[in-house]
Amino acid sequence: MKKPNFQAWLQQKVSDEPEVILAGKLEYLRLYLTDAMREIRNKAGLTQAQLAQKLGVKQAAVSKLESALKEHELESVLHYLHALGADLLVAVKQGEDLYQASDNEGVLLVDVPDVVAQKALAANISVREYVRIAIEKFSSEDDGLRIALVKLLESDDSVAMKVRERLGSRTIQEIAVELEKCLSLVKEEDKIFAVKNVLAANVAVGESNRGTSNEVDEIELLDLAEELLEKLIHVLE
């Protein structure tokens, strides 16, 4: 949904008075909210009169809800959105903290750095669309990495053969998924111990569990973990 540039309008400095600034923010929010409400109603193919009938209210009530010049009760807005199968997503930001209070926990609001907005502007697309494309690209790269890991584990490489022998009860795909998590860790030491945990059939690879096992030769396991990590880093590069 291409929105009017209310943000540019809001940033125009008109006063230093807190009350005036607050009034501007309220008007800005009403403009965005009512614009979105009208758009989803139009997309649903409903007139104000038809939606009013669906809500069990008069058309004037719907018209008031879609007016940026009127105050709106949260309950009425939720009733309006619910009738159109829409969710209200609300977040409060204080410093670097973002708190979400929405009626749909399955949808998350996230704060993105200014550089993302700049890149989206340069690409002439919305920030939301830019992030969606970036996620798809990142996901495809993840798939490529997993395919490369599977190929390595299925190969005749001596390290891969040792891994298969040690983890014979697990599928190649399962091992690849766990090793992929190991590669996402930042510290080299954490990666080594995470790989060791995978080789020890410890599925909690996200944690740097440095405990020993009575059933596994710790030195031999760490040596194999280091050898495997070297192979994995080569695949990653």
Short mmCIF file of N, CA and C in Angstrom, two decimals, residues 46-209:
data_model
loop_
_atom_site.label_atom_id
_atom_site.label_comp_id
_atom_site.label_asym_id
_atom_site.label_seq_id
_atom_site.Cartn_x
_atom_site.Cartn_y
_atom_site.Cartn_z
N LEU A 46 -16.66 -3.01 -0.30
CA LEU A 46 -17.82 -2.58 0.49
C LEU A 46 -17.93 -1.07 0.52
N THR A 47 -19.16 -0.58 0.46
CA THR A 47 -19.41 0.85 0.66
C THR A 47 -19.52 1.10 2.16
N GLN A 48 -19.53 2.35 2.54
CA GLN A 48 -19.72 2.68 3.96
C GLN A 48 -21.06 2.13 4.46
N ALA A 49 -22.08 2.23 3.64
CA ALA A 49 -23.41 1.76 4.03
C ALA A 49 -23.41 0.24 4.23
N GLN A 50 -22.75 -0.48 3.34
CA GLN A 50 -22.70 -1.95 3.44
C GLN A 50 -21.92 -2.39 4.68
N LEU A 51 -20.80 -1.71 4.96
CA LEU A 51 -20.03 -2.06 6.16
C LEU A 51 -20.81 -1.71 7.41
N ALA A 52 -21.52 -0.60 7.38
CA ALA A 52 -22.34 -0.19 8.53
C ALA A 52 -23.39 -1.25 8.84
N GLN A 53 -24.01 -1.79 7.78
CA GLN A 53 -25.00 -2.85 7.97
C GLN A 53 -24.36 -4.09 8.59
N LYS A 54 -23.13 -4.39 8.15
CA LYS A 54 -22.41 -5.54 8.69
C LYS A 54 -22.05 -5.35 10.15
N LEU A 55 -21.76 -4.10 10.52
CA LEU A 55 -21.38 -3.80 11.90
C LEU A 55 -22.60 -3.58 12.79
N GLY A 56 -23.76 -3.37 12.18
CA GLY A 56 -24.97 -3.11 12.96
C GLY A 56 -25.04 -1.68 13.46
N VAL A 57 -24.47 -0.75 12.68
CA VAL A 57 -24.48 0.66 13.06
C VAL A 57 -24.97 1.48 11.88
N LYS A 58 -25.11 2.80 12.08
CA LYS A 58 -25.51 3.69 11.01
C LYS A 58 -24.30 4.07 10.16
N GLN A 59 -24.56 4.46 8.91
CA GLN A 59 -23.48 4.83 8.01
C GLN A 59 -22.65 5.99 8.58
N ALA A 60 -23.30 6.87 9.31
CA ALA A 60 -22.61 8.03 9.88
C ALA A 60 -21.51 7.59 10.84
N ALA A 61 -21.73 6.45 11.52
CA ALA A 61 -20.73 5.95 12.46
C ALA A 61 -19.48 5.48 11.72
N VAL A 62 -19.68 4.83 10.58
CA VAL A 62 -18.55 4.39 9.76
C VAL A 62 -17.82 5.60 9.19
N SER A 63 -18.58 6.58 8.73
CA SER A 63 -17.99 7.79 8.18
C SER A 63 -17.15 8.51 9.23
N LYS A 64 -17.62 8.53 10.46
CA LYS A 64 -16.88 9.17 11.55
C LYS A 64 -15.58 8.43 11.83
N LEU A 65 -15.64 7.08 11.80
CA LEU A 65 -14.43 6.28 12.04
C LEU A 65 -13.39 6.51 10.96
N GLU A 66 -13.84 6.80 9.74
CA GLU A 66 -12.90 6.99 8.63
C GLU A 66 -12.46 8.45 8.47
N SER A 67 -12.83 9.27 9.41
CA SER A 67 -12.46 10.68 9.37
C SER A 67 -11.27 10.95 10.29
N ALA A 68 -10.23 11.56 9.73
CA ALA A 68 -9.04 11.89 10.52
C ALA A 68 -9.29 13.07 11.45
N LEU A 69 -10.44 13.74 11.28
CA LEU A 69 -10.74 14.92 12.10
C LEU A 69 -11.47 14.55 13.38
N LYS A 70 -11.82 13.27 13.53
CA LYS A 70 -12.58 12.83 14.71
C LYS A 70 -11.70 11.97 15.62
N GLU A 71 -12.04 11.96 16.89
CA GLU A 71 -11.37 11.07 17.83
C GLU A 71 -12.01 9.68 17.72
N HIS A 72 -11.21 8.64 17.96
CA HIS A 72 -11.70 7.28 17.78
C HIS A 72 -11.46 6.45 19.03
N GLU A 73 -12.49 5.74 19.43
CA GLU A 73 -12.34 4.80 20.54
C GLU A 73 -11.69 3.51 20.01
N LEU A 74 -10.75 2.97 20.78
CA LEU A 74 -10.03 1.77 20.34
C LEU A 74 -10.99 0.62 20.07
N GLU A 75 -12.01 0.47 20.90
CA GLU A 75 -12.97 -0.62 20.73
C GLU A 75 -13.69 -0.53 19.39
N SER A 76 -14.04 0.68 18.99
CA SER A 76 -14.75 0.87 17.72
C SER A 76 -13.84 0.58 16.54
N VAL A 77 -12.57 0.99 16.65
CA VAL A 77 -11.61 0.72 15.58
C VAL A 77 -11.39 -0.78 15.42
N LEU A 78 -11.25 -1.49 16.55
CA LEU A 78 -11.05 -2.94 16.50
C LEU A 78 -12.27 -3.63 15.90
N HIS A 79 -13.46 -3.15 16.25
CA HIS A 79 -14.70 -3.72 15.71
C HIS A 79 -14.73 -3.55 14.20
N TYR A 80 -14.38 -2.36 13.74
CA TYR A 80 -14.32 -2.05 12.31
C TYR A 80 -13.34 -2.98 11.60
N LEU A 81 -12.11 -3.10 12.12
CA LEU A 81 -11.08 -3.92 11.49
C LEU A 81 -11.44 -5.40 11.52
N HIS A 82 -11.99 -5.85 12.63
CA HIS A 82 -12.36 -7.26 12.77
C HIS A 82 -13.40 -7.65 11.72
N ALA A 83 -14.33 -6.75 11.44
CA ALA A 83 -15.37 -7.03 10.45
C ALA A 83 -14.79 -7.19 9.05
N LEU A 84 -13.60 -6.63 8.83
CA LEU A 84 -12.94 -6.71 7.53
C LEU A 84 -11.81 -7.73 7.52
N GLY A 85 -11.70 -8.51 8.60
CA GLY A 85 -10.65 -9.53 8.68
C GLY A 85 -9.26 -8.94 8.79
N ALA A 86 -9.15 -7.75 9.41
CA ALA A 86 -7.85 -7.08 9.54
C ALA A 86 -7.42 -7.06 11.01
N ASP A 87 -6.11 -6.96 11.22
CA ASP A 87 -5.54 -6.91 12.57
C ASP A 87 -4.95 -5.53 12.84
N LEU A 88 -4.99 -5.13 14.10
CA LEU A 88 -4.37 -3.88 14.51
C LEU A 88 -3.04 -4.20 15.18
N LEU A 89 -1.96 -3.71 14.60
CA LEU A 89 -0.62 -3.94 15.15
C LEU A 89 -0.13 -2.65 15.79
N VAL A 90 0.20 -2.72 17.08
CA VAL A 90 0.60 -1.54 17.84
C VAL A 90 1.94 -1.80 18.51
N ALA A 91 2.81 -0.80 18.50
CA ALA A 91 4.11 -0.94 19.17
C ALA A 91 4.46 0.37 19.85
N VAL A 92 5.19 0.24 20.95
CA VAL A 92 5.69 1.40 21.69
C VAL A 92 7.21 1.32 21.70
N LYS A 93 7.87 2.40 21.28
CA LYS A 93 9.33 2.42 21.21
C LYS A 93 9.88 3.42 22.21
N GLN A 94 10.82 2.94 23.03
CA GLN A 94 11.51 3.81 23.99
C GLN A 94 13.00 3.54 23.86
N GLY A 95 13.73 4.47 23.29
CA GLY A 95 15.15 4.24 23.06
C GLY A 95 15.33 3.12 22.05
N GLU A 96 16.08 2.10 22.43
CA GLU A 96 16.31 0.96 21.55
C GLU A 96 15.32 -0.17 21.79
N ASP A 97 14.42 -0.01 22.77
CA ASP A 97 13.45 -1.05 23.10
C ASP A 97 12.15 -0.85 22.34
N LEU A 98 11.62 -1.97 21.83
CA LEU A 98 10.37 -1.94 21.09
C LEU A 98 9.39 -2.91 21.74
N TYR A 99 8.26 -2.41 22.18
CA TYR A 99 7.26 -3.23 22.85
C TYR A 99 6.03 -3.34 21.95
N GLN A 100 5.60 -4.57 21.69
CA GLN A 100 4.43 -4.78 20.84
C GLN A 100 3.23 -5.16 21.67
N ALA A 101 2.12 -4.52 21.38
CA ALA A 101 0.86 -4.85 22.04
C ALA A 101 -0.20 -4.92 20.95
N SER A 102 -0.34 -6.10 20.33
CA SER A 102 -1.22 -6.24 19.19
C SER A 102 -2.23 -7.36 19.41
N ASP A 103 -3.25 -7.37 18.57
CA ASP A 103 -4.26 -8.41 18.68
C ASP A 103 -3.91 -9.63 17.84
N ASN A 104 -2.71 -9.66 17.29
CA ASN A 104 -2.25 -10.81 16.50
C ASN A 104 -0.78 -11.06 16.82
N GLU A 105 -0.50 -12.02 17.70
CA GLU A 105 0.87 -12.31 18.10
C GLU A 105 1.65 -13.03 16.99
N GLY A 106 0.94 -13.48 15.97
CA GLY A 106 1.62 -14.17 14.87
C GLY A 106 2.30 -13.21 13.91
N VAL A 107 2.02 -11.91 14.04
CA VAL A 107 2.64 -10.90 13.19
C VAL A 107 3.47 -9.98 14.05
N LEU A 108 4.74 -9.80 13.70
CA LEU A 108 5.64 -9.02 14.53
C LEU A 108 5.97 -7.69 13.87
N LEU A 109 6.05 -6.65 14.69
CA LEU A 109 6.55 -5.36 14.25
C LEU A 109 8.02 -5.29 14.64
N VAL A 110 8.86 -4.85 13.73
CA VAL A 110 10.29 -4.76 14.04
C VAL A 110 10.78 -3.36 13.68
N ASP A 111 11.82 -2.94 14.37
CA ASP A 111 12.42 -1.65 14.13
C ASP A 111 13.63 -1.84 13.23
N VAL A 112 13.69 -1.15 12.12
CA VAL A 112 14.81 -1.31 11.19
C VAL A 112 15.67 -0.05 11.22
N PRO A 113 16.98 -0.18 11.02
CA PRO A 113 17.86 0.99 11.03
C PRO A 113 17.59 1.92 9.85
N ASP A 114 18.03 3.15 9.97
CA ASP A 114 17.81 4.14 8.92
C ASP A 114 18.40 3.72 7.58
N VAL A 115 19.50 2.95 7.63
CA VAL A 115 20.15 2.55 6.38
C VAL A 115 19.21 1.71 5.52
N VAL A 116 18.31 0.95 6.15
CA VAL A 116 17.35 0.14 5.40
C VAL A 116 16.38 1.05 4.65
N ALA A 117 15.90 2.08 5.34
CA ALA A 117 14.99 3.03 4.70
C ALA A 117 15.68 3.74 3.54
N GLN A 118 16.95 4.05 3.71
CA GLN A 118 17.71 4.72 2.66
C GLN A 118 17.88 3.82 1.43
N LYS A 119 18.17 2.53 1.70
CA LYS A 119 18.33 1.58 0.60
C LYS A 119 17.00 1.36 -0.12
N ALA A 120 15.92 1.30 0.64
CA ALA A 120 14.59 1.12 0.04
C ALA A 120 14.25 2.33 -0.83
N LEU A 121 14.58 3.53 -0.34
CA LEU A 121 14.32 4.75 -1.11
C LEU A 121 15.13 4.75 -2.40
N ALA A 122 16.40 4.32 -2.31
CA ALA A 122 17.26 4.27 -3.49
C ALA A 122 16.72 3.26 -4.51
N ALA A 123 16.08 2.18 -4.02
CA ALA A 123 15.51 1.16 -4.90
C ALA A 123 14.10 1.51 -5.36
N ASN A 124 13.59 2.65 -4.85
CA ASN A 124 12.25 3.13 -5.21
C ASN A 124 11.15 2.14 -4.83
N ILE A 125 11.32 1.50 -3.66
CA ILE A 125 10.29 0.60 -3.13
C ILE A 125 10.08 0.91 -1.66
N SER A 126 9.01 0.38 -1.09
CA SER A 126 8.73 0.62 0.32
C SER A 126 9.71 -0.15 1.19
N VAL A 127 9.84 0.28 2.44
CA VAL A 127 10.73 -0.41 3.38
C VAL A 127 10.25 -1.85 3.58
N ARG A 128 8.95 -2.03 3.67
CA ARG A 128 8.39 -3.37 3.88
C ARG A 128 8.74 -4.29 2.72
N GLU A 129 8.60 -3.78 1.50
CA GLU A 129 8.92 -4.58 0.32
C GLU A 129 10.42 -4.88 0.26
N TYR A 130 11.23 -3.89 0.64
CA TYR A 130 12.69 -4.10 0.64
C TYR A 130 13.08 -5.21 1.61
N VAL A 131 12.49 -5.17 2.81
CA VAL A 131 12.79 -6.19 3.82
C VAL A 131 12.32 -7.56 3.34
N ARG A 132 11.14 -7.64 2.72
CA ARG A 132 10.62 -8.92 2.22
C ARG A 132 11.56 -9.52 1.18
N ILE A 133 12.04 -8.68 0.25
CA ILE A 133 12.96 -9.16 -0.78
C ILE A 133 14.27 -9.62 -0.15
N ALA A 134 14.75 -8.86 0.84
CA ALA A 134 16.00 -9.22 1.52
C ALA A 134 15.88 -10.57 2.23
N ILE A 135 14.72 -10.81 2.85
CA ILE A 135 14.49 -12.08 3.55
C ILE A 135 14.46 -13.23 2.55
N GLU A 136 13.80 -13.04 1.42
CA GLU A 136 13.75 -14.08 0.40
C GLU A 136 15.15 -14.40 -0.11
N LYS A 137 15.96 -13.37 -0.32
CA LYS A 137 17.32 -13.57 -0.80
C LYS A 137 18.14 -14.31 0.26
N PHE A 138 17.97 -13.90 1.53
CA PHE A 138 18.69 -14.54 2.63
C PHE A 138 18.28 -16.01 2.75
N SER A 139 16.97 -16.28 2.59
CA SER A 139 16.48 -17.65 2.69
C SER A 139 17.04 -18.52 1.58
N SER A 140 17.12 -17.96 0.37
CA SER A 140 17.66 -18.74 -0.74
C SER A 140 19.13 -19.04 -0.52
N GLU A 141 19.86 -18.09 0.10
CA GLU A 141 21.27 -18.33 0.41
C GLU A 141 21.39 -19.43 1.46
N ASP A 142 20.47 -19.43 2.44
CA ASP A 142 20.45 -20.49 3.46
C ASP A 142 20.25 -21.85 2.81
N ASP A 143 19.32 -21.92 1.85
CA ASP A 143 19.06 -23.18 1.15
C ASP A 143 20.32 -23.64 0.42
N GLY A 144 21.02 -22.68 -0.20
CA GLY A 144 22.24 -23.03 -0.91
C GLY A 144 23.30 -23.57 0.03
N LEU A 145 23.41 -22.97 1.21
CA LEU A 145 24.38 -23.44 2.20
C LEU A 145 24.03 -24.85 2.66
N ARG A 146 22.76 -25.09 2.90
CA ARG A 146 22.35 -26.42 3.38
C ARG A 146 22.61 -27.48 2.32
N ILE A 147 22.34 -27.14 1.06
CA ILE A 147 22.62 -28.08 -0.04
C ILE A 147 24.10 -28.41 -0.08
N ALA A 148 24.96 -27.37 0.10
CA ALA A 148 26.41 -27.57 0.09
C ALA A 148 26.84 -28.46 1.27
N LEU A 149 26.21 -28.27 2.43
CA LEU A 149 26.53 -29.08 3.60
C LEU A 149 26.14 -30.55 3.36
N VAL A 150 24.97 -30.74 2.76
CA VAL A 150 24.52 -32.11 2.47
C VAL A 150 25.48 -32.79 1.51
N LYS A 151 25.92 -32.06 0.48
CA LYS A 151 26.86 -32.63 -0.48
C LYS A 151 28.16 -33.03 0.20
N LEU A 152 28.64 -32.18 1.12
CA LEU A 152 29.87 -32.49 1.85
C LEU A 152 29.69 -33.76 2.69
N LEU A 153 28.58 -33.84 3.41
CA LEU A 153 28.34 -34.98 4.30
C LEU A 153 28.13 -36.28 3.52
N GLU A 154 27.65 -36.17 2.28
CA GLU A 154 27.42 -37.36 1.46
C GLU A 154 28.65 -37.78 0.66
N SER A 155 29.70 -36.94 0.69
CA SER A 155 30.88 -37.19 -0.13
C SER A 155 31.77 -38.28 0.47
N ASP A 156 32.84 -38.61 -0.27
CA ASP A 156 33.81 -39.61 0.19
C ASP A 156 34.93 -38.98 1.01
N ASP A 157 34.75 -37.73 1.39
CA ASP A 157 35.74 -37.06 2.23
C ASP A 157 35.92 -37.83 3.53
N SER A 158 37.17 -37.96 3.98
CA SER A 158 37.45 -38.77 5.17
C SER A 158 36.75 -38.24 6.41
N VAL A 159 36.68 -36.91 6.55
CA VAL A 159 36.00 -36.32 7.71
C VAL A 159 34.50 -36.61 7.63
N ALA A 160 33.93 -36.47 6.44
CA ALA A 160 32.50 -36.74 6.26
C ALA A 160 32.17 -38.19 6.59
N MET A 161 33.06 -39.08 6.21
CA MET A 161 32.84 -40.51 6.49
C MET A 161 32.88 -40.77 8.00
N LYS A 162 33.78 -40.10 8.72
CA LYS A 162 33.84 -40.25 10.18
C LYS A 162 32.56 -39.74 10.83
N VAL A 163 32.05 -38.62 10.31
CA VAL A 163 30.82 -38.04 10.85
C VAL A 163 29.65 -38.99 10.64
N ARG A 164 29.54 -39.55 9.43
CA ARG A 164 28.45 -40.49 9.15
C ARG A 164 28.54 -41.73 10.03
N GLU A 165 29.75 -42.18 10.27
CA GLU A 165 29.95 -43.36 11.11
C GLU A 165 29.52 -43.07 12.54
N ARG A 166 29.84 -41.88 13.02
CA ARG A 166 29.52 -41.53 14.40
C ARG A 166 28.04 -41.26 14.58
N LEU A 167 27.40 -40.68 13.55
CA LEU A 167 25.99 -40.29 13.65
C LEU A 167 25.13 -41.10 12.71
N GLY A 168 25.41 -42.36 12.63
CA GLY A 168 24.71 -43.24 11.70
C GLY A 168 23.21 -43.31 11.91
N SER A 169 22.73 -43.02 13.10
CA SER A 169 21.30 -43.11 13.39
C SER A 169 20.53 -41.86 12.94
N ARG A 170 21.24 -40.81 12.51
CA ARG A 170 20.59 -39.57 12.10
C ARG A 170 20.75 -39.37 10.60
N THR A 171 19.78 -38.71 10.01
CA THR A 171 19.82 -38.49 8.57
C THR A 171 20.80 -37.37 8.23
N ILE A 172 21.25 -37.37 6.98
CA ILE A 172 22.17 -36.33 6.52
C ILE A 172 21.51 -34.94 6.63
N GLN A 173 20.23 -34.87 6.31
CA GLN A 173 19.51 -33.60 6.38
C GLN A 173 19.48 -33.06 7.81
N GLU A 174 19.22 -33.94 8.77
CA GLU A 174 19.19 -33.53 10.17
C GLU A 174 20.54 -32.99 10.62
N ILE A 175 21.60 -33.69 10.24
CA ILE A 175 22.95 -33.26 10.62
C ILE A 175 23.26 -31.91 9.98
N ALA A 176 22.89 -31.74 8.71
CA ALA A 176 23.16 -30.48 8.01
C ALA A 176 22.47 -29.31 8.69
N VAL A 177 21.23 -29.51 9.13
CA VAL A 177 20.49 -28.45 9.82
C VAL A 177 21.21 -28.02 11.09
N GLU A 178 21.69 -28.99 11.87
CA GLU A 178 22.39 -28.68 13.12
C GLU A 178 23.73 -28.01 12.86
N LEU A 179 24.44 -28.44 11.84
CA LEU A 179 25.73 -27.84 11.52
C LEU A 179 25.54 -26.41 11.00
N GLU A 180 24.44 -26.18 10.32
CA GLU A 180 24.13 -24.84 9.84
C GLU A 180 23.96 -23.88 11.02
N LYS A 181 23.34 -24.37 12.09
CA LYS A 181 23.19 -23.56 13.30
C LYS A 181 24.55 -23.26 13.92
N CYS A 182 25.44 -24.23 13.88
CA CYS A 182 26.79 -24.04 14.43
C CYS A 182 27.50 -22.89 13.72
N LEU A 183 27.34 -22.82 12.41
CA LEU A 183 28.01 -21.80 11.62
C LEU A 183 27.46 -20.40 11.89
N SER A 184 26.26 -20.32 12.47
CA SER A 184 25.67 -19.01 12.75
C SER A 184 26.24 -18.38 14.01
N LEU A 185 26.96 -19.16 14.82
CA LEU A 185 27.57 -18.62 16.03
C LEU A 185 28.73 -17.70 15.67
N VAL A 186 29.00 -16.74 16.53
CA VAL A 186 30.00 -15.72 16.22
C VAL A 186 31.41 -16.16 16.58
N LYS A 187 31.60 -16.62 17.80
CA LYS A 187 32.94 -16.94 18.28
C LYS A 187 33.40 -18.31 17.76
N GLU A 188 34.67 -18.36 17.37
CA GLU A 188 35.24 -19.60 16.84
C GLU A 188 35.17 -20.72 17.87
N GLU A 189 35.46 -20.39 19.11
CA GLU A 189 35.44 -21.40 20.18
C GLU A 189 34.05 -21.98 20.36
N ASP A 190 33.04 -21.09 20.29
CA ASP A 190 31.65 -21.56 20.42
C ASP A 190 31.28 -22.48 19.26
N LYS A 191 31.76 -22.17 18.07
CA LYS A 191 31.48 -23.01 16.91
C LYS A 191 32.05 -24.41 17.10
N ILE A 192 33.30 -24.47 17.60
CA ILE A 192 33.96 -25.78 17.80
C ILE A 192 33.17 -26.63 18.79
N PHE A 193 32.79 -26.04 19.92
CA PHE A 193 32.07 -26.82 20.93
C PHE A 193 30.65 -27.14 20.48
N ALA A 194 30.07 -26.28 19.64
CA ALA A 194 28.74 -26.58 19.10
C ALA A 194 28.82 -27.76 18.15
N VAL A 195 29.84 -27.80 17.29
CA VAL A 195 30.04 -28.93 16.38
C VAL A 195 30.30 -30.19 17.18
N LYS A 196 31.09 -30.06 18.25
CA LYS A 196 31.37 -31.22 19.11
C LYS A 196 30.08 -31.78 19.71
N ASN A 197 29.17 -30.86 20.09
CA ASN A 197 27.90 -31.30 20.66
C ASN A 197 27.06 -32.05 19.63
N VAL A 198 27.13 -31.58 18.37
CA VAL A 198 26.40 -32.28 17.31
C VAL A 198 26.97 -33.69 17.15
N LEU A 199 28.29 -33.80 17.14
CA LEU A 199 28.94 -35.10 16.98
C LEU A 199 28.65 -36.02 18.16
N ALA A 200 28.37 -35.40 19.30
CA ALA A 200 28.03 -36.18 20.49
C ALA A 200 26.52 -36.41 20.58
N ALA A 201 25.83 -36.09 19.47
CA ALA A 201 24.37 -36.24 19.40
C ALA A 201 23.65 -35.32 20.36
N ASN A 202 24.27 -34.19 20.72
CA ASN A 202 23.65 -33.18 21.56
C ASN A 202 22.96 -32.18 20.65
N VAL A 203 21.65 -32.14 20.66
CA VAL A 203 20.91 -31.32 19.71
C VAL A 203 20.90 -29.85 20.10
N ALA A 204 21.26 -29.52 21.32
CA ALA A 204 21.23 -28.12 21.76
C ALA A 204 22.49 -27.40 21.30
N VAL A 205 22.66 -27.29 20.00
CA VAL A 205 23.89 -26.71 19.48
C VAL A 205 23.95 -25.21 19.68
N GLY A 206 22.84 -24.57 19.96
CA GLY A 206 22.85 -23.14 20.16
C GLY A 206 23.54 -22.75 21.46
N GLU A 207 23.75 -23.71 22.35
CA GLU A 207 24.41 -23.44 23.60
C GLU A 207 25.82 -24.00 23.57
N SER A 208 26.74 -23.29 24.19
CA SER A 208 28.12 -23.76 24.22
C SER A 208 28.30 -24.69 25.42
N ASN A 209 27.80 -25.88 25.29
CA ASN A 209 27.86 -26.85 26.38
C ASN A 209 29.21 -27.55 26.35
#
